[in-house]
Short mmCIF file of C-alpha atoms in Angstrom, two decimals:
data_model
loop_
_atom_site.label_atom_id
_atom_site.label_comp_id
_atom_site.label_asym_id
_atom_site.label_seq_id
_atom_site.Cartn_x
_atom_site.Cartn_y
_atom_site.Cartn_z
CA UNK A 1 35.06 -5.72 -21.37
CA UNK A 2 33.58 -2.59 -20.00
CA UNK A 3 29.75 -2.30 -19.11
CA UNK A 4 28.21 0.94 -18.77
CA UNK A 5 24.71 0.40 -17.03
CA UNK A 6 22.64 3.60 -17.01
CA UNK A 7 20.09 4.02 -14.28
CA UNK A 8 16.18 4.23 -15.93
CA UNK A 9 16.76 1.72 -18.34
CA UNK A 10 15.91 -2.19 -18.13
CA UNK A 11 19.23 -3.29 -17.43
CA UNK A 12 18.64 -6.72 -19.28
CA UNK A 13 18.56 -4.42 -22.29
CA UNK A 14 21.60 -2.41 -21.94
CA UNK A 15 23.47 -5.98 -21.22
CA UNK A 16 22.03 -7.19 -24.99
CA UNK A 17 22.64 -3.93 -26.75
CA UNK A 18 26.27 -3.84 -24.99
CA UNK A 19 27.10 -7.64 -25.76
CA UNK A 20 26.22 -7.03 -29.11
CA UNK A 21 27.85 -3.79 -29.54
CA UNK A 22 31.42 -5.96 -28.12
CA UNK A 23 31.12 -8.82 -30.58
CA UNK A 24 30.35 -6.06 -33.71
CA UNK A 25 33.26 -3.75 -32.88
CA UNK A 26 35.66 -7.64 -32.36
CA UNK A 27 35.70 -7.44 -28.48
CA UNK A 28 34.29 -10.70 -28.93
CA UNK A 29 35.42 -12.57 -31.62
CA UNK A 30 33.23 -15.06 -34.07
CA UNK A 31 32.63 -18.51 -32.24
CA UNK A 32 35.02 -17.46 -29.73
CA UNK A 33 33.43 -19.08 -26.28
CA UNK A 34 31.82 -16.76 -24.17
CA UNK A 35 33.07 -16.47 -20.03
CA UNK A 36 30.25 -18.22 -17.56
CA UNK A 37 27.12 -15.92 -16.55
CA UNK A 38 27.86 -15.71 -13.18
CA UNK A 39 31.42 -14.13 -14.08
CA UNK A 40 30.05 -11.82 -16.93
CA UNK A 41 27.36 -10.69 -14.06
CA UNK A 42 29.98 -9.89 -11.50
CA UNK A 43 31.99 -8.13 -14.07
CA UNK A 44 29.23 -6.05 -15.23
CA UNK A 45 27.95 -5.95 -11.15
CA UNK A 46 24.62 -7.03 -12.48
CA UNK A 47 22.42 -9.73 -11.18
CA UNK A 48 22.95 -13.59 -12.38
CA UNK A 49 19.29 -13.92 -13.37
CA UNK A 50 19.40 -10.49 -15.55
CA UNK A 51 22.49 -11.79 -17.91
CA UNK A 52 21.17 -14.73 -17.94
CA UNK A 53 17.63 -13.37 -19.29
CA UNK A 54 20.26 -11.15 -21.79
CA UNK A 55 22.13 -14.11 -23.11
CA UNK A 56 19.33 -15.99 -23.60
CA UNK A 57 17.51 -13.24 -25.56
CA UNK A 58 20.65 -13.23 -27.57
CA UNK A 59 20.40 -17.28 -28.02
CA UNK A 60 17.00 -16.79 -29.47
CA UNK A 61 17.92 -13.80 -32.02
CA UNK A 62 20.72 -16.29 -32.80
CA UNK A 63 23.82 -14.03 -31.81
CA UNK A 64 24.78 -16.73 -29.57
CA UNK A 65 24.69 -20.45 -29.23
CA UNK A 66 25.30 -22.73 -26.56
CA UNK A 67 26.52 -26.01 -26.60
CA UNK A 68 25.19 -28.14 -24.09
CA UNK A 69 28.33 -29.08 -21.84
CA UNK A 70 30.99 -26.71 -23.48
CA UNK A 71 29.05 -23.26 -22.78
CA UNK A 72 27.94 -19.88 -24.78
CA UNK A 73 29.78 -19.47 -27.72
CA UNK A 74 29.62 -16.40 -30.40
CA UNK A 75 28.11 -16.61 -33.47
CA UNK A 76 30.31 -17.47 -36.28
CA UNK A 77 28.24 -16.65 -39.08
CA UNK A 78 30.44 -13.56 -40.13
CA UNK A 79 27.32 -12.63 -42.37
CA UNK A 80 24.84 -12.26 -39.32
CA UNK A 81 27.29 -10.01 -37.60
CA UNK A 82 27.52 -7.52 -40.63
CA UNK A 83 23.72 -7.58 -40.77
CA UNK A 84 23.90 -6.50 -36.70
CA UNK A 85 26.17 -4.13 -37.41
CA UNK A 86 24.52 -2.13 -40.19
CA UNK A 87 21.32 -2.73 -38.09
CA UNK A 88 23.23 -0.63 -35.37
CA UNK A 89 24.78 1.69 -37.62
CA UNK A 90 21.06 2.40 -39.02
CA UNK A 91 20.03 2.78 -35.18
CA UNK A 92 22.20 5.22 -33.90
CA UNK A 93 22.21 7.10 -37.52
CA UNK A 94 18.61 7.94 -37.13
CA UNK A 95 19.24 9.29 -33.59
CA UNK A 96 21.83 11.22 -34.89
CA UNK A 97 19.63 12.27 -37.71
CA UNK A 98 16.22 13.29 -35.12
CA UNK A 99 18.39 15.15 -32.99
CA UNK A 100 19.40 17.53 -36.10
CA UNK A 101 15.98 18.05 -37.14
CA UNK A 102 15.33 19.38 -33.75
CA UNK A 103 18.19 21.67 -34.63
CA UNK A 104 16.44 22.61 -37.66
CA UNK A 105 19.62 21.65 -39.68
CA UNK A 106 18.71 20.43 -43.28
CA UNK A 107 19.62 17.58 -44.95
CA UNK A 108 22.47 19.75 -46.91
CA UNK A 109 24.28 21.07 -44.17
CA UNK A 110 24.11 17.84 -41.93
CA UNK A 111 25.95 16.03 -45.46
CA UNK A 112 28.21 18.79 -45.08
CA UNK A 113 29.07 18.77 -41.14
CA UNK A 114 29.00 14.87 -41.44
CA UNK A 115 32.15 15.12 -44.52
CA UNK A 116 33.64 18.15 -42.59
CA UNK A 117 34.13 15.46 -39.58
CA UNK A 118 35.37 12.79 -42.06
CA UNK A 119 37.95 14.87 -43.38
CA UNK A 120 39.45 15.85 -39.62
CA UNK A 121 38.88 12.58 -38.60
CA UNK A 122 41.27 11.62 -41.56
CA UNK A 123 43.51 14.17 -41.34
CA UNK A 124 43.96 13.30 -37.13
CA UNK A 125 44.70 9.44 -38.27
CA UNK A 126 47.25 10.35 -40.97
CA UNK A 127 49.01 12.63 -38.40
CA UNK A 128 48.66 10.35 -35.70
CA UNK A 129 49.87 7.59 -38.22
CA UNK A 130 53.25 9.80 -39.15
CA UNK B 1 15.39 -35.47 7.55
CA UNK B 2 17.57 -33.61 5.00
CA UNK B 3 16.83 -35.97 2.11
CA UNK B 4 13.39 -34.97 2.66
CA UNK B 5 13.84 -31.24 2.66
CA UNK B 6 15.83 -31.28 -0.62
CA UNK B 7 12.83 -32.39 -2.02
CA UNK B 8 11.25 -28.66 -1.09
CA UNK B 9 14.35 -27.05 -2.53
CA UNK B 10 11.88 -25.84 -5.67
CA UNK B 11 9.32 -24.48 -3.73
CA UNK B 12 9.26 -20.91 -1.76
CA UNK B 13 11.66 -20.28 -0.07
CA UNK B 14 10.34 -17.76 2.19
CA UNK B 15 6.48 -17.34 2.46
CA UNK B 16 4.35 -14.78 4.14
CA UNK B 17 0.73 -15.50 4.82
CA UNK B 18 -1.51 -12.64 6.02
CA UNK B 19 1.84 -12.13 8.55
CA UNK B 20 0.82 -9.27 11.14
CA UNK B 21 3.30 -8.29 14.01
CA UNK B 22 1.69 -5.77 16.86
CA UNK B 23 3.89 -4.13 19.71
CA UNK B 24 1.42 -3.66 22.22
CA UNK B 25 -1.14 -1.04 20.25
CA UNK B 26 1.47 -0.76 17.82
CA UNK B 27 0.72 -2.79 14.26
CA UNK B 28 4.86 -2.97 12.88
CA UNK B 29 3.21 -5.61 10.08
CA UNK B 30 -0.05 -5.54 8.54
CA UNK B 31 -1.28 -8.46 6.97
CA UNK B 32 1.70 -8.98 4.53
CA UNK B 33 1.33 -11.86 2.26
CA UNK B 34 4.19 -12.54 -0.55
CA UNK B 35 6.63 -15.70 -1.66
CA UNK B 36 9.81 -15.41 -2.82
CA UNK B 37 11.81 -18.27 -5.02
CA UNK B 38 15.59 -19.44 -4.65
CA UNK B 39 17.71 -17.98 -6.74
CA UNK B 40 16.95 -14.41 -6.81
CA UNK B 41 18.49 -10.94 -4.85
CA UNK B 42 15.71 -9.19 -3.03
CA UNK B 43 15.73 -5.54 -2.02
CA UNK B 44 13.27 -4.72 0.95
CA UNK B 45 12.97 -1.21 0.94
CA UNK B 46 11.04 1.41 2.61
CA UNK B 47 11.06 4.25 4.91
CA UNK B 48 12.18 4.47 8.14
CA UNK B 49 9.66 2.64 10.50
CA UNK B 50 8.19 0.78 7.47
CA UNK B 51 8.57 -2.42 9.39
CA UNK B 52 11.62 -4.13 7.58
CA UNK B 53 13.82 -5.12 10.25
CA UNK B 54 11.00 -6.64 11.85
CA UNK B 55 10.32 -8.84 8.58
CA UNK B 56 13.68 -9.79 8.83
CA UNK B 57 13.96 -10.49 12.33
CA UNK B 58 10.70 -12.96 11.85
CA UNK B 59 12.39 -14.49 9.27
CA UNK B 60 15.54 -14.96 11.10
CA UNK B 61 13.11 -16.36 13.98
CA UNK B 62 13.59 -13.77 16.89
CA UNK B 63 10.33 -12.44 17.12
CA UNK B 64 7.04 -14.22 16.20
CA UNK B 65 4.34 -13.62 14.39
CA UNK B 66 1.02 -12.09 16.34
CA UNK B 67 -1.15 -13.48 13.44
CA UNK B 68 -0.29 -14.92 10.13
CA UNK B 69 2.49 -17.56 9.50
CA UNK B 70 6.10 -16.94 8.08
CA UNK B 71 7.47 -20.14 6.29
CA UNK B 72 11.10 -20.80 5.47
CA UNK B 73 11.63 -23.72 3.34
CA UNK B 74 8.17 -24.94 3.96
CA UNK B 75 8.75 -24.65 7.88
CA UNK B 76 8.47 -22.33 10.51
CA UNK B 77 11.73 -20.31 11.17
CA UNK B 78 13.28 -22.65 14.10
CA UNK B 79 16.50 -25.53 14.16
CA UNK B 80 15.74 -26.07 10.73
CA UNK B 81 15.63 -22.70 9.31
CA UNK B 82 18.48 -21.28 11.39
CA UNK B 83 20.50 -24.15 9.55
CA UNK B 84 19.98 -22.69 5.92
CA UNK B 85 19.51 -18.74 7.08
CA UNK B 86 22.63 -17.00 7.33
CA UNK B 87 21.60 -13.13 9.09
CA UNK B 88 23.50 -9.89 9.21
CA UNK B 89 21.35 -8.16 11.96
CA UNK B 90 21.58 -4.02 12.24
CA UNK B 91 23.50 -4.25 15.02
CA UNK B 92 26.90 -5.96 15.77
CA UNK B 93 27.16 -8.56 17.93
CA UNK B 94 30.70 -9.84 17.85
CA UNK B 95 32.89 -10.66 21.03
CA UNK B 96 34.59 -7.63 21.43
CA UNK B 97 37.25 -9.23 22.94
CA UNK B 98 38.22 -11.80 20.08
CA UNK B 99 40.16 -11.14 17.51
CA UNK B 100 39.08 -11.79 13.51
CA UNK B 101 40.44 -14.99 13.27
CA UNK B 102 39.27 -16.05 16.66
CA UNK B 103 35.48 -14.96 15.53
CA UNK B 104 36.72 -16.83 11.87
CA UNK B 105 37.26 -20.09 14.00
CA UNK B 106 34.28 -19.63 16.29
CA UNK B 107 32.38 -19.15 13.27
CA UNK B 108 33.73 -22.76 11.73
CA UNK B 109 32.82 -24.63 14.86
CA UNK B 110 29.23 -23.22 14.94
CA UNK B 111 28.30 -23.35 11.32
CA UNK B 112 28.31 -26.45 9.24
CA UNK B 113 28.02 -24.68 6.12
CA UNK B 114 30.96 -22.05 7.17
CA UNK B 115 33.75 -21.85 4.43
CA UNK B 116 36.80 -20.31 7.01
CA UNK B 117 38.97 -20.18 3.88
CA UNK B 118 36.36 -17.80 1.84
CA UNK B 119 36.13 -15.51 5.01
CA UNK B 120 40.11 -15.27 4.75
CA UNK B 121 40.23 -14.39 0.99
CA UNK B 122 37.62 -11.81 1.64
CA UNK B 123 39.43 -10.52 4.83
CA UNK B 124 42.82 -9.87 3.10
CA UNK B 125 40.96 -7.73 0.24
CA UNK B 126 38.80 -5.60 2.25
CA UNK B 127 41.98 -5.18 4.47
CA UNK B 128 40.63 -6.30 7.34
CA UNK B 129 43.61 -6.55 10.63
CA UNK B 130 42.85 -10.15 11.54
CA UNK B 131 44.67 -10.05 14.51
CA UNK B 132 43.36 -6.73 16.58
CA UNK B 133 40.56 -7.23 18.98
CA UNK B 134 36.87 -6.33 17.30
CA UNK B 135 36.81 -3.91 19.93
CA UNK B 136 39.89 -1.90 18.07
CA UNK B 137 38.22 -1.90 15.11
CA UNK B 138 36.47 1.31 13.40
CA UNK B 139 32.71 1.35 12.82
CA UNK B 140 33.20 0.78 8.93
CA UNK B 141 35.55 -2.44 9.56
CA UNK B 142 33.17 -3.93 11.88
CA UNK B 143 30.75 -4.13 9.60
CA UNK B 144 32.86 -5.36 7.24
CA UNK B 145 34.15 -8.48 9.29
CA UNK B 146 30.20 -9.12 9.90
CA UNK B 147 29.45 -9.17 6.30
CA UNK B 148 32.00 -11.48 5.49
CA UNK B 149 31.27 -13.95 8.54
CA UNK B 150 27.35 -13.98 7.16
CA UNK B 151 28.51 -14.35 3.05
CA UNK B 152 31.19 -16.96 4.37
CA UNK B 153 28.11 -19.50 5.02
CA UNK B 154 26.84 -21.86 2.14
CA UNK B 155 23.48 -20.64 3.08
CA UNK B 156 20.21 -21.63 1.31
CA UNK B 157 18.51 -17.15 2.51
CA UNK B 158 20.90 -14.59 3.52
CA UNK B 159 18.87 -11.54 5.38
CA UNK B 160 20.98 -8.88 5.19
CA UNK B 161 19.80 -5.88 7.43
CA UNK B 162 21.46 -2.85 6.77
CA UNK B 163 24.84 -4.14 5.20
CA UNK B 164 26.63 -1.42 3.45
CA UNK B 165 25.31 1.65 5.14
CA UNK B 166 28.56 2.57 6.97
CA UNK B 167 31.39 1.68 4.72
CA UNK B 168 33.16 3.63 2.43
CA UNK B 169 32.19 3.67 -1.78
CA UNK B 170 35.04 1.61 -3.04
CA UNK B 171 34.66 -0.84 -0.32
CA UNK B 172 30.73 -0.95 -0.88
CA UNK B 173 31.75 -1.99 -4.83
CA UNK B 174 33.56 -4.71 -3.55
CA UNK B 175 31.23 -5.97 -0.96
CA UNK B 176 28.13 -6.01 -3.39
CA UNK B 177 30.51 -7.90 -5.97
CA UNK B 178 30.97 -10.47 -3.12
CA UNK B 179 27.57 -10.81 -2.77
CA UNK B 180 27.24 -11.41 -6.47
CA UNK B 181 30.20 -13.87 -6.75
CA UNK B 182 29.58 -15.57 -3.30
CA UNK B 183 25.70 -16.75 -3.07
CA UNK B 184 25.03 -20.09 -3.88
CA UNK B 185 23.05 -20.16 -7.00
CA UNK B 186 19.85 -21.71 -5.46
CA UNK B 187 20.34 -19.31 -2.41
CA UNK B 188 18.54 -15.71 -2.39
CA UNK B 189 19.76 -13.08 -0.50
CA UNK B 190 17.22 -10.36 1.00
CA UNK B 191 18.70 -6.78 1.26
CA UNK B 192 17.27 -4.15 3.32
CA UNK B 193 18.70 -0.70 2.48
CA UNK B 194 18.08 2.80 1.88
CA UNK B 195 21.06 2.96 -0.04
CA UNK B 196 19.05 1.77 -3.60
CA UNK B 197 21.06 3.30 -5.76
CA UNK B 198 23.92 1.90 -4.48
CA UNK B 199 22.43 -1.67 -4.65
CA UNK B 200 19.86 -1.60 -7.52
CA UNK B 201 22.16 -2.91 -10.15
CA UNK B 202 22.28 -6.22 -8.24
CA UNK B 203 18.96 -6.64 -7.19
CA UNK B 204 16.40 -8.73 -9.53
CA UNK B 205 13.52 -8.03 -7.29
CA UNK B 206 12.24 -5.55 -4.95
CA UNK B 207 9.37 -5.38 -1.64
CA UNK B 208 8.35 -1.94 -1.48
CA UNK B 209 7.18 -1.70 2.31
CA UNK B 210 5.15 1.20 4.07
CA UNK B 211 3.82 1.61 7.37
CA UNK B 212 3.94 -2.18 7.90
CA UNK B 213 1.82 -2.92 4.24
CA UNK B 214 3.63 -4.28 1.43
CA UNK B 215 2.88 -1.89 -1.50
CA UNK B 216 5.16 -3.43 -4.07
CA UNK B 217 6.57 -6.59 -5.29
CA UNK B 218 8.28 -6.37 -8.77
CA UNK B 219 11.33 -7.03 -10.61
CA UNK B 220 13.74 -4.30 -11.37
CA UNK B 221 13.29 -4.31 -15.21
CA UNK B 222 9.62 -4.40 -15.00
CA UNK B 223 10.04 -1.67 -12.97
CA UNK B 224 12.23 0.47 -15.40
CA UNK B 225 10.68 -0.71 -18.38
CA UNK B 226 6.91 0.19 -17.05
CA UNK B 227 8.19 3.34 -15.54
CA UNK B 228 11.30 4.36 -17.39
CA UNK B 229 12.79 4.90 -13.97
CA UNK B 230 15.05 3.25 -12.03
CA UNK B 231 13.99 1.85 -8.66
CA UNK B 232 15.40 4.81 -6.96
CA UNK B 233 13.77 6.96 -8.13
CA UNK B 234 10.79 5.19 -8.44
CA UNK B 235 11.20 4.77 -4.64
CA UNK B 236 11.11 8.97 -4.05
CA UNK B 237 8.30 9.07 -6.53
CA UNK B 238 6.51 6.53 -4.38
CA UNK B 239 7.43 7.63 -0.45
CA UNK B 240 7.53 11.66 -1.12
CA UNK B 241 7.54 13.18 2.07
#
């Protein structure tokens, strides 16, 4: 997969959010068995020590689970996975919404820009689809 | 004797105690005292004159301390130390003369711990001519071939003075991955640079020196999360001229 690590940030915290981000949009698939630490690290170019901290993090919150000789393994409690995603849908969703009060757009005409995008993003997939 | 040092293997690896280095009226160290455990990637970074190649050339036992003690492994830098240290010193000092797989097999016959077949694999991908005397090699592949003799040791502390500084971007990438893939996972590899954005990603830990003090000792994340910055910038925040 591809890790994005941003500069002012805790990079043990971009590593969970991105993880988790993989195995809600099916990069990762449910109790599919996650690569070693060390090779995760080197493909994200991150430290051992800091994916490690991330995975475990993830281990507690119960994303992940490892088995004691056969490594890290995904979560494959499909229901736990919806409930991460919604929980990140929620997340960037008030973002979204914060940064269009600062715009001073009200709730009316950020409905209305949000369906106008729907309906291109629709009409893009049908065409693409033809 | 080994047996018995494996039993130190949790302990610090490298310890400073009150460690002061003078050059005549000069003080190049004042009083630094820190510990640092296996396992981890260390960036030692300050300004120019700060006093970090001198750390690193106590550690790697070619100067000693005026006052103070330095500890590697529980011992004072010497046979023992020299055994688990692998250095990259600031300067090359290959035989101009041999080629790379002469230095590759000089290297095997000095080092216990030197894996000839890893310094190969990392040869062919940073396109290093293994047959061309050092001496017909540019700057940037010199350094290269030193890196790789230094990673290409099962070491226990790899000081690393300096390591990227002339090479180009994409090779840097790869050379900081082999670093990552390459150090023993009890091992901890010290990395002076002033290239910290470059390296930051990698590092767990950092030594902020300055005018021979250490200011600093943190871990990267504390660092961001504390600061919101990254250690970069964190370092111009710190050292503005």
């Amino acid at each position: 997969m591809k890790w994005q690590i941003d500069s002012d940030r805790p990079v043990y915290k971009q590593l969970i959010e991105q993880t988790e981000q993989a195995i809600v949009s099916g990069i990762f698939s449910p109790g599919e068995r996650l690569p070693s630490v060390r090779d995760l690290a080197a493909e994200a170019g991150v430290n051992p020590n800091t994916m490690q901290r991330a995975l475990a993090e993830l281990e507690r919150s119960g994303i992940l689970y490892s088995q004691r000789t056969s490594g890290r393994f995904i979560t494959d409690d499909e229901e736990m996975i919806d409930k991460l995603r919604y929980q990140k849908a929620e997340e960037d969703a008030r973002t979204f919404f914060d940064n269009m009060k600062k715009l001073d757009l009200s709730a009316d005409e950020i409905a209305r820009l949000l369906r106008a995008i729907f309906e291109e993003d629709k009409d893009e997939k049908s065409a693409s689809n033809e | 004797m080994r047996r018995v040092r494996a039993m130190n293997s949790t302990a610090d690896l490298l310890k400073c105690e009150d460690l002061t280095k003078k050059f005549g009226k000069d003080t190049a160290l004042d009083n630094i005292s820190f510990s640092l455990d296996p396992g981890h990637i260390v960036g030692l970074l300050g300004p120019n004159g700060a006093g970090k190649t001198t750390l690193i050339k106590m550690a790697a036992g070619l100067l000693t301390p005026t006052s103070g003690a330095i500890l590697i492994d529980g011992d004072a830098p010497g046979v023992y130390s020299k055994g688990i240290v692998s250095y990259l010193p600031e300067r090359t000092y290959l035989n101009e003369s041999m080629t790379p797989d002469q230095t590759i097999k000089f290297f095997s016959d000095f080092y216990e711990d030197f894996d000839p077949e890893r310094a190969g694999e990392m040869m062919e991908s940073l396109n290093v001519n293994r047959t061309k005397p050092v001496k017909n090699l540019s700057k940037g592949t010199k350094e290269k071939l030193q890196l790789i003799l230094v990673m290409s040791r099962k070491a226990r502390l790899y000081l690393l003075d300096e390591p990227i500084g002339g090479v180009d971007p994409a090779a840097r990438d790869y050379i900081l991955n082999t670093i990552l893939q390459n150090y023993e996972e009890d091992a901890t590899v010290i990395i002076s640079t002033h290239l910290i954005a470059d390296v930051e990603q990698i590092l767990d830990e950092v030594l902020f020196l300055q005018d021979g003090k250490l200011i600093l000792q943190e871990s990267v994340d504390t660092i961001r999360e504390e600061r919101g910055l990254s250690v970069d910038e964190t370092f111009r925040e710190v050292f503005r001229c």
